[in-house]
Amino acid sequence: MKLYIYEHCPFCVRARMIFGLKNIPVEQQVLLSDDSKSPISMIGEKMVPILQKDDGSFMPESLDIVDYVDQNYGGKPILTDVSSSEIAELIKQLQQYDYRLECPRYVKMNLLEFTTQSAINDFVASKANKMPSFDDCLAQSDILISEINNIFNKLESLIICPNACNGRLSLDDILLFPILRNLTCVKDLIFPTKIKAYLQTVAKQSKVDLFFDRAI
Ligand SMILES: N[C@@H](CCC(=O)N[C@@H](CS)C(=O)NCC(=O)O)C(=O)O
């Protein structure tokens, strides 16, 4: 199987996780951010992640990919149906702030989807109507970081286990980990002890890299 992704894409991290967690080999190909032609030829729109199945057909939508792989590969399904409404609420809160911190940083981190200037320009243009300019976002870093740190303090007490936020692997991990992982690109964020242990453990288990070493 082959997975088409962007390194910064949280939805792609969801799909990458299920392969890593179940130790299923998958070829990963990073598309350039301004490459519309490839995804459109596969699924009819410019969107990642895209899974190319063993029969050659293409599947979009991160959660469909997670479910397909969990149900059909690598033995029994590993995702239980335990869920936490408190974690779901904190995910929503994080999502109010994370893109404004992350997007201006992504384009400076040598990610493979941004290896050409036209790919960067395309990404910047795609965000122009959705958020303040990247310079303005960077200027708001302190306030955004303090909002995230407040949410982290609430999340810290909800992480039951470093390898599964609810104690057993579940969809909550597939939803939560990618958001926390992407926030590791923000240098001045303070990750409380349990969140940091969770990040490091799940990163290792799911074979998804963190951004601490290139945080800005
Ligand atoms: N519902 C989709 C959302 C995927 C998504 O929004 N992917 C973004 C990248 S993070 C994308 O491909 N956007 C189009 C673009 O970059 O032009 C899923 O869960 O897979």
PDB file of C-alpha atoms and ligand atoms in Angstrom:
ATOM      1  CA  MET A   1       0.000   0.000   0.000  1.00  0.00           C
ATOM      2  CA  LYS A   2       1.038   3.564  -0.568  1.00  0.00           C
ATOM      3  CA  LEU A   3       0.082   6.690   1.341  1.00  0.00           C
ATOM      4  CA  TYR A   4       0.212  10.167  -0.206  1.00  0.00           C
ATOM      5  CA  ILE A   5       0.715  12.825   2.425  1.00  0.00           C
ATOM      6  CA  TYR A   6       2.049  16.218   3.469  1.00  0.00           C
ATOM      7  CA  GLU A   7       4.388  16.131   6.466  1.00  0.00           C
ATOM      8  CA  HIS A   8       2.466  18.907   8.225  1.00  0.00           C
ATOM      9  CA  CYS A   9      -0.996  17.481   7.618  1.00  0.00           C
ATOM     10  CA  PRO A  10      -2.697  16.330  10.846  1.00  0.00           C
ATOM     11  CA  PHE A  11      -5.162  14.201   8.874  1.00  0.00           C
ATOM     12  CA  CYS A  12      -2.204  12.435   7.251  1.00  0.00           C
ATOM     13  CA  VAL A  13      -0.745  11.773  10.707  1.00  0.00           C
ATOM     14  CA  ARG A  14      -3.970   9.944  11.595  1.00  0.00           C
ATOM     15  CA  ALA A  15      -3.471   7.617   8.633  1.00  0.00           C
ATOM     16  CA  ARG A  16       0.257   7.203   9.299  1.00  0.00           C
ATOM     17  CA  MET A  17      -0.480   6.242  12.899  1.00  0.00           C
ATOM     18  CA  ILE A  18      -2.541   3.162  12.151  1.00  0.00           C
ATOM     19  CA  PHE A  19       0.217   1.741   9.925  1.00  0.00           C
ATOM     20  CA  GLY A  20       2.871   2.409  12.566  1.00  0.00           C
ATOM     21  CA  LEU A  21       0.802   1.163  15.482  1.00  0.00           C
ATOM     22  CA  LYS A  22       0.039  -2.113  13.679  1.00  0.00           C
ATOM     23  CA  ASN A  23       3.522  -2.466  12.205  1.00  0.00           C
ATOM     24  CA  ILE A  24       2.162  -2.605   8.677  1.00  0.00           C
ATOM     25  CA  PRO A  25       4.625  -1.564   5.972  1.00  0.00           C
ATOM     26  CA  VAL A  26       3.469   1.314   3.801  1.00  0.00           C
ATOM     27  CA  GLU A  27       5.269   3.438   1.254  1.00  0.00           C
ATOM     28  CA  GLN A  28       4.805   7.119   2.081  1.00  0.00           C
ATOM     29  CA  GLN A  29       5.061   9.757  -0.611  1.00  0.00           C
ATOM     30  CA  VAL A  30       5.023  13.439   0.210  1.00  0.00           C
ATOM     31  CA  LEU A  31       3.320  15.520  -2.497  1.00  0.00           C
ATOM     32  CA  LEU A  32       4.333  19.095  -3.167  1.00  0.00           C
ATOM     33  CA  SER A  33       1.847  21.495  -1.670  1.00  0.00           C
ATOM     34  CA  ASP A  34       1.039  22.995  -5.097  1.00  0.00           C
ATOM     35  CA  ASP A  35       0.698  19.676  -6.894  1.00  0.00           C
ATOM     36  CA  SER A  36      -3.005  19.549  -7.739  1.00  0.00           C
ATOM     37  CA  LYS A  37      -2.636  17.223 -10.686  1.00  0.00           C
ATOM     38  CA  SER A  38      -1.603  14.101  -8.740  1.00  0.00           C
ATOM     39  CA  PRO A  39      -4.377  14.097  -6.109  1.00  0.00           C
ATOM     40  CA  ILE A  40      -7.020  15.124  -8.659  1.00  0.00           C
ATOM     41  CA  SER A  41      -6.004  12.238 -10.901  1.00  0.00           C
ATOM     42  CA  MET A  42      -6.385   9.870  -7.943  1.00  0.00           C
ATOM     43  CA  ILE A  43      -9.501  11.040  -6.082  1.00  0.00           C
ATOM     44  CA  GLY A  44     -10.918  13.912  -8.139  1.00  0.00           C
ATOM     45  CA  GLU A  45      -9.877  16.678  -5.721  1.00  0.00           C
ATOM     46  CA  LYS A  46      -6.790  18.232  -4.181  1.00  0.00           C
ATOM     47  CA  MET A  47      -6.730  16.559  -0.799  1.00  0.00           C
ATOM     48  CA  VAL A  48      -4.461  14.320   1.263  1.00  0.00           C
ATOM     49  CA  PRO A  49      -4.146  11.773   2.789  1.00  0.00           C
ATOM     50  CA  ILE A  50      -4.823   9.345  -0.044  1.00  0.00           C
ATOM     51  CA  LEU A  51      -4.315   5.608   0.360  1.00  0.00           C
ATOM     52  CA  GLN A  52      -3.492   3.537  -2.677  1.00  0.00           C
ATOM     53  CA  LYS A  53      -4.740   0.079  -1.809  1.00  0.00           C
ATOM     54  CA  ASP A  54      -3.106  -3.186  -2.846  1.00  0.00           C
ATOM     55  CA  ASP A  55      -5.573  -3.482  -5.767  1.00  0.00           C
ATOM     56  CA  GLY A  56      -4.419  -0.072  -7.078  1.00  0.00           C
ATOM     57  CA  SER A  57      -7.598   1.825  -6.156  1.00  0.00           C
ATOM     58  CA  PHE A  58      -7.497   5.061  -4.162  1.00  0.00           C
ATOM     59  CA  MET A  59      -9.168   5.887  -0.867  1.00  0.00           C
ATOM     60  CA  PRO A  60      -9.427   9.437   0.566  1.00  0.00           C
ATOM     61  CA  GLU A  61     -10.527  10.545   4.073  1.00  0.00           C
ATOM     62  CA  SER A  62      -8.249   9.920   7.017  1.00  0.00           C
ATOM     63  CA  LEU A  63     -10.765   8.216   9.283  1.00  0.00           C
ATOM     64  CA  ASP A  64     -11.949   5.902   6.499  1.00  0.00           C
ATOM     65  CA  ILE A  65      -8.315   4.942   5.895  1.00  0.00           C
ATOM     66  CA  VAL A  66      -7.745   4.328   9.626  1.00  0.00           C
ATOM     67  CA  ASP A  67     -10.827   2.125   9.839  1.00  0.00           C
ATOM     68  CA  TYR A  68     -10.034   0.233   6.624  1.00  0.00           C
ATOM     69  CA  VAL A  69      -6.489  -0.559   7.721  1.00  0.00           C
ATOM     70  CA  ASP A  70      -7.447  -1.398  11.308  1.00  0.00           C
ATOM     71  CA  GLN A  71     -10.217  -3.773  10.204  1.00  0.00           C
ATOM     72  CA  ASN A  72      -8.345  -5.475   7.373  1.00  0.00           C
ATOM     73  CA  TYR A  73      -4.610  -5.560   8.100  1.00  0.00           C
ATOM     74  CA  GLY A  74      -2.185  -6.506  10.850  1.00  0.00           C
ATOM     75  CA  GLY A  75      -4.388  -8.898  12.796  1.00  0.00           C
ATOM     76  CA  LYS A  76      -7.243  -7.940  15.087  1.00  0.00           C
ATOM     77  CA  PRO A  77      -8.395  -4.301  15.234  1.00  0.00           C
ATOM     78  CA  ILE A  78      -6.484  -2.343  17.883  1.00  0.00           C
ATOM     79  CA  LEU A  79      -8.710   0.696  18.290  1.00  0.00           C
ATOM     80  CA  THR A  80     -11.225   0.257  21.095  1.00  0.00           C
ATOM     81  CA  ASP A  81     -14.371   2.353  21.371  1.00  0.00           C
ATOM     82  CA  VAL A  82     -13.488   4.027  24.676  1.00  0.00           C
ATOM     83  CA  SER A  83     -13.876   7.764  24.326  1.00  0.00           C
ATOM     84  CA  SER A  84     -13.758  10.873  26.443  1.00  0.00           C
ATOM     85  CA  SER A  85     -16.054  13.828  25.882  1.00  0.00           C
ATOM     86  CA  GLU A  86     -13.625  15.967  27.895  1.00  0.00           C
ATOM     87  CA  ILE A  87     -10.788  15.173  25.492  1.00  0.00           C
ATOM     88  CA  ALA A  88     -13.090  15.895  22.536  1.00  0.00           C
ATOM     89  CA  GLU A  89     -13.878  19.301  24.052  1.00  0.00           C
ATOM     90  CA  LEU A  90     -10.196  20.142  24.603  1.00  0.00           C
ATOM     91  CA  ILE A  91      -9.363  19.108  21.025  1.00  0.00           C
ATOM     92  CA  LYS A  92     -11.939  21.664  19.846  1.00  0.00           C
ATOM     93  CA  GLN A  93     -10.366  24.310  22.050  1.00  0.00           C
ATOM     94  CA  LEU A  94      -6.848  23.569  20.751  1.00  0.00           C
ATOM     95  CA  GLN A  95      -8.135  23.855  17.197  1.00  0.00           C
ATOM     96  CA  GLN A  96      -9.161  27.459  17.824  1.00  0.00           C
ATOM     97  CA  TYR A  97      -5.499  28.437  18.122  1.00  0.00           C
ATOM     98  CA  ASP A  98      -3.199  25.834  16.618  1.00  0.00           C
ATOM     99  CA  TYR A  99      -3.293  26.738  12.901  1.00  0.00           C
ATOM    100  CA  ARG A 100      -2.318  30.351  13.554  1.00  0.00           C
ATOM    101  CA  LEU A 101       0.750  29.164  15.440  1.00  0.00           C
ATOM    102  CA  GLU A 102       1.652  26.375  13.044  1.00  0.00           C
ATOM    103  CA  CYS A 103       1.019  27.582   9.487  1.00  0.00           C
ATOM    104  CA  PRO A 104       3.614  30.400   9.502  1.00  0.00           C
ATOM    105  CA  ARG A 105       6.140  27.967  10.971  1.00  0.00           C
ATOM    106  CA  TYR A 106       5.455  25.060   8.579  1.00  0.00           C
ATOM    107  CA  VAL A 107       6.784  27.008   5.604  1.00  0.00           C
ATOM    108  CA  LYS A 108      10.113  27.644   7.379  1.00  0.00           C
ATOM    109  CA  MET A 109      10.763  24.061   8.518  1.00  0.00           C
ATOM    110  CA  ASN A 110      12.110  22.443   5.336  1.00  0.00           C
ATOM    111  CA  LEU A 111       9.140  20.125   5.080  1.00  0.00           C
ATOM    112  CA  LEU A 112       9.126  18.049   1.902  1.00  0.00           C
ATOM    113  CA  GLU A 113       5.829  19.520   0.642  1.00  0.00           C
ATOM    114  CA  PHE A 114       7.486  22.956   0.715  1.00  0.00           C
ATOM    115  CA  THR A 115      10.709  22.262  -1.151  1.00  0.00           C
ATOM    116  CA  THR A 116       9.892  24.756  -3.907  1.00  0.00           C
ATOM    117  CA  GLN A 117       9.026  28.441  -3.603  1.00  0.00           C
ATOM    118  CA  SER A 118       5.889  27.929  -5.679  1.00  0.00           C
ATOM    119  CA  ALA A 119       4.703  25.276  -3.198  1.00  0.00           C
ATOM    120  CA  ILE A 120       5.212  27.753  -0.342  1.00  0.00           C
ATOM    121  CA  ASN A 121       3.491  30.548  -2.263  1.00  0.00           C
ATOM    122  CA  ASP A 122       0.532  28.305  -3.007  1.00  0.00           C
ATOM    123  CA  PHE A 123       0.184  27.385   0.695  1.00  0.00           C
ATOM    124  CA  VAL A 124       0.420  31.012   1.812  1.00  0.00           C
ATOM    125  CA  ALA A 125      -2.188  32.027  -0.792  1.00  0.00           C
ATOM    126  CA  SER A 126      -4.515  29.192   0.280  1.00  0.00           C
ATOM    127  CA  LYS A 127      -4.560  30.548   3.853  1.00  0.00           C
ATOM    128  CA  ALA A 128      -4.953  34.229   2.904  1.00  0.00           C
ATOM    129  CA  ASN A 129      -8.729  34.372   3.394  1.00  0.00           C
ATOM    130  CA  LYS A 130      -8.796  31.995   6.345  1.00  0.00           C
ATOM    131  CA  MET A 131      -6.496  33.609   8.891  1.00  0.00           C
ATOM    132  CA  PRO A 132      -4.461  36.772   9.492  1.00  0.00           C
ATOM    133  CA  SER A 133      -1.247  37.118   7.463  1.00  0.00           C
ATOM    134  CA  PHE A 134       1.578  34.806   8.546  1.00  0.00           C
ATOM    135  CA  ASP A 135       3.513  37.817   9.884  1.00  0.00           C
ATOM    136  CA  ASP A 136       0.519  38.870  11.973  1.00  0.00           C
ATOM    137  CA  CYS A 137       0.090  35.302  13.231  1.00  0.00           C
ATOM    138  CA  LEU A 138       3.734  35.180  14.303  1.00  0.00           C
ATOM    139  CA  ALA A 139       3.310  38.503  16.064  1.00  0.00           C
ATOM    140  CA  GLN A 140       0.402  36.964  18.018  1.00  0.00           C
ATOM    141  CA  SER A 141       2.525  34.004  19.138  1.00  0.00           C
ATOM    142  CA  ASP A 142       2.750  34.962  22.814  1.00  0.00           C
ATOM    143  CA  ILE A 143      -0.987  35.246  23.308  1.00  0.00           C
ATOM    144  CA  LEU A 144      -1.701  32.092  21.277  1.00  0.00           C
ATOM    145  CA  ILE A 145       0.923  30.164  23.240  1.00  0.00           C
ATOM    146  CA  SER A 146      -0.600  31.233  26.532  1.00  0.00           C
ATOM    147  CA  GLU A 147      -4.063  30.068  25.356  1.00  0.00           C
ATOM    148  CA  ILE A 148      -2.610  26.684  24.379  1.00  0.00           C
ATOM    149  CA  ASN A 149      -0.723  26.387  27.650  1.00  0.00           C
ATOM    150  CA  ASN A 150      -4.006  26.951  29.542  1.00  0.00           C
ATOM    151  CA  ILE A 151      -5.639  24.144  27.568  1.00  0.00           C
ATOM    152  CA  PHE A 152      -2.611  21.908  28.112  1.00  0.00           C
ATOM    153  CA  ASN A 153      -3.000  22.348  31.859  1.00  0.00           C
ATOM    154  CA  LYS A 154      -6.549  20.943  31.617  1.00  0.00           C
ATOM    155  CA  LEU A 155      -5.503  18.149  29.245  1.00  0.00           C
ATOM    156  CA  GLU A 156      -2.603  17.091  31.467  1.00  0.00           C
ATOM    157  CA  SER A 157      -4.913  15.559  34.087  1.00  0.00           C
ATOM    158  CA  LEU A 158      -6.937  13.662  31.460  1.00  0.00           C
ATOM    159  CA  ILE A 159      -4.045  11.670  29.953  1.00  0.00           C
ATOM    160  CA  ILE A 160      -4.412   8.306  31.674  1.00  0.00           C
ATOM    161  CA  CYS A 161      -1.491   6.479  30.099  1.00  0.00           C
ATOM    162  CA  PRO A 162       1.533   7.498  27.976  1.00  0.00           C
ATOM    163  CA  ASN A 163       0.607   5.050  25.229  1.00  0.00           C
ATOM    164  CA  ALA A 164      -3.143   5.713  25.118  1.00  0.00           C
ATOM    165  CA  CYS A 165      -4.893   8.831  26.382  1.00  0.00           C
ATOM    166  CA  ASN A 166      -7.902   6.879  27.675  1.00  0.00           C
ATOM    167  CA  GLY A 167      -5.831   3.950  28.982  1.00  0.00           C
ATOM    168  CA  ARG A 168      -6.519   1.829  25.895  1.00  0.00           C
ATOM    169  CA  LEU A 169      -5.841   2.826  22.284  1.00  0.00           C
ATOM    170  CA  SER A 170      -8.888   4.419  20.714  1.00  0.00           C
ATOM    171  CA  LEU A 171     -10.056   6.879  18.118  1.00  0.00           C
ATOM    172  CA  ASP A 172      -9.327   9.599  20.679  1.00  0.00           C
ATOM    173  CA  ASP A 173      -5.602   8.884  20.196  1.00  0.00           C
ATOM    174  CA  ILE A 174      -6.015   9.090  16.427  1.00  0.00           C
ATOM    175  CA  LEU A 175      -7.675  12.490  16.892  1.00  0.00           C
ATOM    176  CA  LEU A 176      -5.539  13.903  19.721  1.00  0.00           C
ATOM    177  CA  PHE A 177      -1.981  12.855  18.900  1.00  0.00           C
ATOM    178  CA  PRO A 178      -1.774  14.585  15.470  1.00  0.00           C
ATOM    179  CA  ILE A 179      -2.819  17.899  17.012  1.00  0.00           C
ATOM    180  CA  LEU A 180      -0.267  17.659  19.814  1.00  0.00           C
ATOM    181  CA  ARG A 181       2.428  16.439  17.400  1.00  0.00           C
ATOM    182  CA  ASN A 182       1.944  19.422  15.113  1.00  0.00           C
ATOM    183  CA  LEU A 183       2.171  21.817  18.051  1.00  0.00           C
ATOM    184  CA  THR A 184       5.703  20.517  18.692  1.00  0.00           C
ATOM    185  CA  CYS A 185       6.786  22.925  15.922  1.00  0.00           C
ATOM    186  CA  VAL A 186       6.211  25.833  18.330  1.00  0.00           C
ATOM    187  CA  LYS A 187       9.427  26.376  20.235  1.00  0.00           C
ATOM    188  CA  ASP A 188       8.105  28.380  23.181  1.00  0.00           C
ATOM    189  CA  LEU A 189       5.219  26.076  24.045  1.00  0.00           C
ATOM    190  CA  ILE A 190       5.655  24.261  27.336  1.00  0.00           C
ATOM    191  CA  PHE A 191       4.528  20.662  27.183  1.00  0.00           C
ATOM    192  CA  PRO A 192       3.547  19.412  30.651  1.00  0.00           C
ATOM    193  CA  THR A 193       5.108  16.127  31.786  1.00  0.00           C
ATOM    194  CA  LYS A 194       2.281  13.715  30.962  1.00  0.00           C
ATOM    195  CA  ILE A 195       1.532  15.304  27.596  1.00  0.00           C
ATOM    196  CA  LYS A 196       5.218  15.162  26.681  1.00  0.00           C
ATOM    197  CA  ALA A 197       5.490  11.502  27.706  1.00  0.00           C
ATOM    198  CA  TYR A 198       2.326  10.758  25.701  1.00  0.00           C
ATOM    199  CA  LEU A 199       3.751  12.528  22.649  1.00  0.00           C
ATOM    200  CA  GLN A 200       7.057  10.701  22.825  1.00  0.00           C
ATOM    201  CA  THR A 201       5.528   7.283  23.468  1.00  0.00           C
ATOM    202  CA  VAL A 202       2.859   7.482  20.782  1.00  0.00           C
ATOM    203  CA  ALA A 203       5.350   8.963  18.293  1.00  0.00           C
ATOM    204  CA  LYS A 204       7.596   5.963  18.807  1.00  0.00           C
ATOM    205  CA  GLN A 205       4.761   3.431  18.655  1.00  0.00           C
ATOM    206  CA  SER A 206       3.204   4.975  15.584  1.00  0.00           C
ATOM    207  CA  LYS A 207       6.516   5.807  13.867  1.00  0.00           C
ATOM    208  CA  VAL A 208       5.549   9.425  13.296  1.00  0.00           C
ATOM    209  CA  ASP A 209       8.233  12.059  13.789  1.00  0.00           C
ATOM    210  CA  LEU A 210       7.797  14.989  16.164  1.00  0.00           C
ATOM    211  CA  PHE A 211       8.940  18.507  15.283  1.00  0.00           C
ATOM    212  CA  PHE A 212      10.841  19.369  18.497  1.00  0.00           C
ATOM    213  CA  ASP A 213      14.184  19.308  16.672  1.00  0.00           C
ATOM    214  CA  ARG A 214      13.074  21.928  14.141  1.00  0.00           C
ATOM    215  CA  ALA A 215      10.712  23.993  16.265  1.00  0.00           C
ATOM    216  CA  ILE A 216      10.586  27.715  15.600  1.00  0.00           C
TER     217      ILE A 216
HETATM  218  N1  LIG B   1     -11.605  15.239   5.758  1.00  0.00           N
HETATM  219  C1  LIG B   1     -10.271  15.077   5.230  1.00  0.00           C
HETATM  220  C2  LIG B   1      -9.523  16.374   5.409  1.00  0.00           C
HETATM  221  C3  LIG B   1      -8.109  16.318   4.832  1.00  0.00           C
HETATM  222  C4  LIG B   1      -7.506  17.700   4.641  1.00  0.00           C
HETATM  223  O1  LIG B   1      -8.156  18.725   4.908  1.00  0.00           O
HETATM  224  N2  LIG B   1      -6.281  17.726   4.151  1.00  0.00           N
HETATM  225  C5  LIG B   1      -5.652  18.993   3.830  1.00  0.00           C
HETATM  226  C6  LIG B   1      -4.190  19.010   4.253  1.00  0.00           C
HETATM  227  S1  LIG B   1      -4.040  19.171   6.006  1.00  0.00           S
HETATM  228  C7  LIG B   1      -5.646  19.158   2.329  1.00  0.00           C
HETATM  229  O2  LIG B   1      -5.314  18.242   1.601  1.00  0.00           O
HETATM  230  N3  LIG B   1      -6.049  20.339   1.863  1.00  0.00           N
HETATM  231  C8  LIG B   1      -6.030  20.668   0.472  1.00  0.00           C
HETATM  232  C9  LIG B   1      -4.838  21.419   0.040  1.00  0.00           C
HETATM  233  O3  LIG B   1      -3.794  21.379   0.702  1.00  0.00           O
HETATM  234  O4  LIG B   1      -4.931  22.049  -0.998  1.00  0.00           O
HETATM  235  C10 LIG B   1      -9.602  13.918   5.949  1.00  0.00           C
HETATM  236  O5  LIG B   1      -9.929  13.678   7.118  1.00  0.00           O
HETATM  237  O6  LIG B   1      -8.760  13.235   5.332  1.00  0.00           O
END
